[in-house]
PDB file of C-alpha atoms in Angstrom:
ATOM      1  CA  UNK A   1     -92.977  54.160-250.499  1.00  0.00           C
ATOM      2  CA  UNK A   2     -95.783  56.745-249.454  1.00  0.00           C
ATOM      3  CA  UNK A   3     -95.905  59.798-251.539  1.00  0.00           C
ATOM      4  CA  UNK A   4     -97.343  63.179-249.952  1.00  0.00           C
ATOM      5  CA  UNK A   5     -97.116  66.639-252.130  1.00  0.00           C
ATOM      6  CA  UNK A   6     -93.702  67.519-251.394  1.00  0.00           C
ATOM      7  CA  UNK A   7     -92.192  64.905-249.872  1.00  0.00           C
ATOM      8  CA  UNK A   8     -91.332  60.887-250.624  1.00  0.00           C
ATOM      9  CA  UNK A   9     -91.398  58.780-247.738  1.00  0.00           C
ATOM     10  CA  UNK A  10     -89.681  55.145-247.216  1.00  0.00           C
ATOM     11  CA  UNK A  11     -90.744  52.826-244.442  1.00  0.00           C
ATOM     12  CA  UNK A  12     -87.172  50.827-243.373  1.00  0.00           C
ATOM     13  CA  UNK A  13     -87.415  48.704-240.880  1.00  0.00           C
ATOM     14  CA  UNK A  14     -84.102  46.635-239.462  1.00  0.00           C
ATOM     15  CA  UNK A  15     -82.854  44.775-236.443  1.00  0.00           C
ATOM     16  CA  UNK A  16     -79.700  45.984-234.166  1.00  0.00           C
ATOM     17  CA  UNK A  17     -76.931  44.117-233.022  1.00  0.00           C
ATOM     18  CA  UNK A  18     -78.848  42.485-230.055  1.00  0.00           C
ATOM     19  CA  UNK A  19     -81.835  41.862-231.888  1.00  0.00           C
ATOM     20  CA  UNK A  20     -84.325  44.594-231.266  1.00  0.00           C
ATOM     21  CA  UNK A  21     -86.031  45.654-234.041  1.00  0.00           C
ATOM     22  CA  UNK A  22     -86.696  49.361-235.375  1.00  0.00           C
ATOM     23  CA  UNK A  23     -88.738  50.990-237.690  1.00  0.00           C
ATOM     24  CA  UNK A  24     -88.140  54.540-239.486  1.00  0.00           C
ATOM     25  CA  UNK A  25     -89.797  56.295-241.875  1.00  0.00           C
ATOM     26  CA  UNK A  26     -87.568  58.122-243.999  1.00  0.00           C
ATOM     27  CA  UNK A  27     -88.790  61.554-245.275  1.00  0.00           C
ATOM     28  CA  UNK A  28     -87.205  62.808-248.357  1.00  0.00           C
ATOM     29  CA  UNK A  29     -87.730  66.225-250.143  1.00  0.00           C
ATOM     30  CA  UNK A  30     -88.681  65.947-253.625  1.00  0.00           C
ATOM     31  CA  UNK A  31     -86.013  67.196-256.418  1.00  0.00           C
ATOM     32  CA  UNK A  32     -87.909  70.463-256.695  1.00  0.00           C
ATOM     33  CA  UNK A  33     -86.380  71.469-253.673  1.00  0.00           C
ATOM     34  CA  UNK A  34     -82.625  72.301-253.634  1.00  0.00           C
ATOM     35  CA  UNK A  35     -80.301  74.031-251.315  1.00  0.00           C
ATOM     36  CA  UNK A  36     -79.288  77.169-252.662  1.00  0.00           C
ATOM     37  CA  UNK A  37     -75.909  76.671-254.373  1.00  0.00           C
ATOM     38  CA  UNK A  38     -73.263  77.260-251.253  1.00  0.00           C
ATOM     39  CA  UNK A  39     -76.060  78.279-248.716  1.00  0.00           C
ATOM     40  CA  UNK A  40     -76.704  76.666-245.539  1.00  0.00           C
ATOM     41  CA  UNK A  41     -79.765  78.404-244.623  1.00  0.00           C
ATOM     42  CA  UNK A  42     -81.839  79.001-248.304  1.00  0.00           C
ATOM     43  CA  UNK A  43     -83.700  76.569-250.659  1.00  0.00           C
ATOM     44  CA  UNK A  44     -85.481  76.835-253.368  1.00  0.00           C
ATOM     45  CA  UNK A  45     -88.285  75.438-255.090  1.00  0.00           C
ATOM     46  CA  UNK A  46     -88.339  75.007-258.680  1.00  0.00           C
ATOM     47  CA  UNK A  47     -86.077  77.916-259.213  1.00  0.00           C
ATOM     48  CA  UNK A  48     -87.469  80.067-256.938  1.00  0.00           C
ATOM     49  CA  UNK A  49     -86.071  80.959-253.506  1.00  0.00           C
ATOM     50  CA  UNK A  50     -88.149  80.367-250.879  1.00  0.00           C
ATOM     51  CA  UNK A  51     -89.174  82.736-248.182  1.00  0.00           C
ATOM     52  CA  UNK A  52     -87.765  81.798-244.758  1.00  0.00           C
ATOM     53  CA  UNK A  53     -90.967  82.177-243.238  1.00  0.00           C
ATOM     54  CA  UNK A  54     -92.347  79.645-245.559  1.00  0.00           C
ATOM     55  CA  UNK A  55     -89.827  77.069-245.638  1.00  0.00           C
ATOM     56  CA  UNK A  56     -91.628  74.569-243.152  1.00  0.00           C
ATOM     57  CA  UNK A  57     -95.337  74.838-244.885  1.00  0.00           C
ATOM     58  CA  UNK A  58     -93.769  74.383-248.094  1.00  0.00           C
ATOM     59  CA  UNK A  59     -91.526  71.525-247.921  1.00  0.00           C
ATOM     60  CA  UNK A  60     -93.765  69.515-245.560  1.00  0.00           C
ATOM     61  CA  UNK A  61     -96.932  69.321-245.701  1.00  0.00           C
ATOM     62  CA  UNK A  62     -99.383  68.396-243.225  1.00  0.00           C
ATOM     63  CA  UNK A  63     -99.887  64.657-243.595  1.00  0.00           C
ATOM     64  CA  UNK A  64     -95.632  64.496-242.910  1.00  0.00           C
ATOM     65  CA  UNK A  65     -96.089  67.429-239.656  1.00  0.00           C
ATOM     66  CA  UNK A  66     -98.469  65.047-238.064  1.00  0.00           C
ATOM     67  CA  UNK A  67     -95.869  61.995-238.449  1.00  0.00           C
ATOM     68  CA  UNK A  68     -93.472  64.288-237.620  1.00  0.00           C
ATOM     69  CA  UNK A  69     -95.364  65.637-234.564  1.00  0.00           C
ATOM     70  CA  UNK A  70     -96.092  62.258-233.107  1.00  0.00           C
ATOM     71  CA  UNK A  71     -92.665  60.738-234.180  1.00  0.00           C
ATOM     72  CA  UNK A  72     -90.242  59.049-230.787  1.00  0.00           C
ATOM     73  CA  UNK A  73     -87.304  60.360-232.107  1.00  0.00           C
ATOM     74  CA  UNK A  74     -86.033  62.572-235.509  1.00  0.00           C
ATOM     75  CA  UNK A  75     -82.342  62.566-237.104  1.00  0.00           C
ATOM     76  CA  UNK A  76     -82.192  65.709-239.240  1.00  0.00           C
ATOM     77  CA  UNK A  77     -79.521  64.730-241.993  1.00  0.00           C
ATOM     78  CA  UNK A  78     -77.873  67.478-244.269  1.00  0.00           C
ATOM     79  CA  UNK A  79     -75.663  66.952-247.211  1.00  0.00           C
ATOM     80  CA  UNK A  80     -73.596  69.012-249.356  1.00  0.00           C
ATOM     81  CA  UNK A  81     -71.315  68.794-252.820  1.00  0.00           C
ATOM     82  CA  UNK A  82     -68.466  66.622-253.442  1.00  0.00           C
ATOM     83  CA  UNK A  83     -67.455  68.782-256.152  1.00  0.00           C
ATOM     84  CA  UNK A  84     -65.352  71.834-253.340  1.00  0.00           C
ATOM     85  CA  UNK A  85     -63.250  71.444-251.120  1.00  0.00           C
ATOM     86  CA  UNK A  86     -64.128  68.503-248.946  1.00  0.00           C
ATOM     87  CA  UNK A  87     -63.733  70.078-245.159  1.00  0.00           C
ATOM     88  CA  UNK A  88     -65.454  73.201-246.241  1.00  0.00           C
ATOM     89  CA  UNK A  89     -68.160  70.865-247.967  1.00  0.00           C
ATOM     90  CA  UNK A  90     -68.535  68.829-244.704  1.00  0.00           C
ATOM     91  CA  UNK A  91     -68.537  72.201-242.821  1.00  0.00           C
ATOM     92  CA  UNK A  92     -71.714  73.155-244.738  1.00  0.00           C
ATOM     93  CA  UNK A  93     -73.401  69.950-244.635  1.00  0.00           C
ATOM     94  CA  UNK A  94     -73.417  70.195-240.751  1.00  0.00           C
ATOM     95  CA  UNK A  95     -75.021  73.613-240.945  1.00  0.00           C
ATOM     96  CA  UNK A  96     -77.120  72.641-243.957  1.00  0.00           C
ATOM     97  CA  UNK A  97     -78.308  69.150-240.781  1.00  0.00           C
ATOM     98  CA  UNK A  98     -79.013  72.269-238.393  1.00  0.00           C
ATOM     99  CA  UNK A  99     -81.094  74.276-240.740  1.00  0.00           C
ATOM    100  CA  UNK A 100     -83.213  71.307-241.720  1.00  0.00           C
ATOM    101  CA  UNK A 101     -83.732  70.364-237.824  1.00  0.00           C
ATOM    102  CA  UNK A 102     -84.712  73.886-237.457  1.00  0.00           C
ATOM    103  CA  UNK A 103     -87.344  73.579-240.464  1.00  0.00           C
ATOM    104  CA  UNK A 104     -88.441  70.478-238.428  1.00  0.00           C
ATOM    105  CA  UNK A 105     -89.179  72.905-235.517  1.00  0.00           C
ATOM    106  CA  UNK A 106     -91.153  74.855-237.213  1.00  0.00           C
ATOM    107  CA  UNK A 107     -93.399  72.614-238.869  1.00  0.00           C
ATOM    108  CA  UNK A 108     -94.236  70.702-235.480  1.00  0.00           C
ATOM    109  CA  UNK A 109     -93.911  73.765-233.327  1.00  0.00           C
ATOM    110  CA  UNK A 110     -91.408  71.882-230.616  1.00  0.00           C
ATOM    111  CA  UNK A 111     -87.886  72.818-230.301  1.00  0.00           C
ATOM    112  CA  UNK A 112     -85.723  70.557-231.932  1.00  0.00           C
ATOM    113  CA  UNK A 113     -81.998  69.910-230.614  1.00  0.00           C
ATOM    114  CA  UNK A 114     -79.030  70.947-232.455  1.00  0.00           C
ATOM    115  CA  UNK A 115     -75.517  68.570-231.786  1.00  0.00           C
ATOM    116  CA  UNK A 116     -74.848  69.072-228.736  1.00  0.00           C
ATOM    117  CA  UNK A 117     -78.161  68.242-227.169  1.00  0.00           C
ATOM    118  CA  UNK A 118     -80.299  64.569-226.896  1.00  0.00           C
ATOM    119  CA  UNK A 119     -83.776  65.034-225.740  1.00  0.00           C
ATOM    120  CA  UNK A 120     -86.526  64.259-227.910  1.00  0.00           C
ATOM    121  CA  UNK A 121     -87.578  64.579-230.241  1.00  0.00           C
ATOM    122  CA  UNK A 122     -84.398  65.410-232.117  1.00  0.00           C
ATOM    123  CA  UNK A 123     -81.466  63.383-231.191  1.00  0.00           C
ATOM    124  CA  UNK A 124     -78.758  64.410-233.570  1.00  0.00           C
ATOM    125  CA  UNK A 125     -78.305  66.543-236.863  1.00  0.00           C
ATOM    126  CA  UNK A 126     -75.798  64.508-238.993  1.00  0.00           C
ATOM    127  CA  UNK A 127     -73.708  65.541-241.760  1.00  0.00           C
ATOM    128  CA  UNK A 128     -73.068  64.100-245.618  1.00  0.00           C
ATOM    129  CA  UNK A 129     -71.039  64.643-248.239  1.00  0.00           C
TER     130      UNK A 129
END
């Protein structure tokens, strides 16, 4: 595990059904940030909300936007509560994958895909509750 200022990141590396190997690094925010209780579009840091306009400088730094920048491929995930109602919680995990994909866009400056589209460097933003 590599550690960067607001971020944790986990090298995983596996093999497919055929064989082929793959390696990802997984980049995690660090508990100070949180999605805004029931928003899909704010976090916050430490308590405080963040500005939109900051949300890609602050939750990933530089040394992750350069692996992010020269990354193959990117899965934006998004998760949500178990606590409500479980469609409308899976509902806002999707948009709370979206919102992180666009963060990704911002802090590498290319246009990242949302579901419906595959081309790099974003292939999917997928949903957890």
């Amino acid at each position: 595990m590599r550690q960067t200022r607001g971020t944790l990141i986990f090298a995983i590396e596996g093999r497919d059904k055929s064989g082929r190997l793959g390696t990802f690094d997984v980049v995690v925010a660090r508990k100070q940030f949180l999605w805004v209780r029931g928003s899909s579009d704010d976090l916050e840091k430490d308590g405080r909300v963040l500005a939109r306009e900051e949300l890609a400088k602050d939750v990933l730094d530089q040394e992750v936007r350069d692996g992010l920048s020269n990354a193959h491929e990117v899965i934006a995930v998004g998760a949500a509560s178990q606590e409500g109602n479980p469609a409308e919680e899976k509902a806002r995990a999707g948009r709370r994958a979206a919102r992180t994909a666009d963060i990704v866009s911002a802090a590498i400056g290319t246009e990242v895909p949302g579901f419906d589209s595959e081309p790099w460097p974003v292939s999917r933003a997928v949903s957890h509750v």
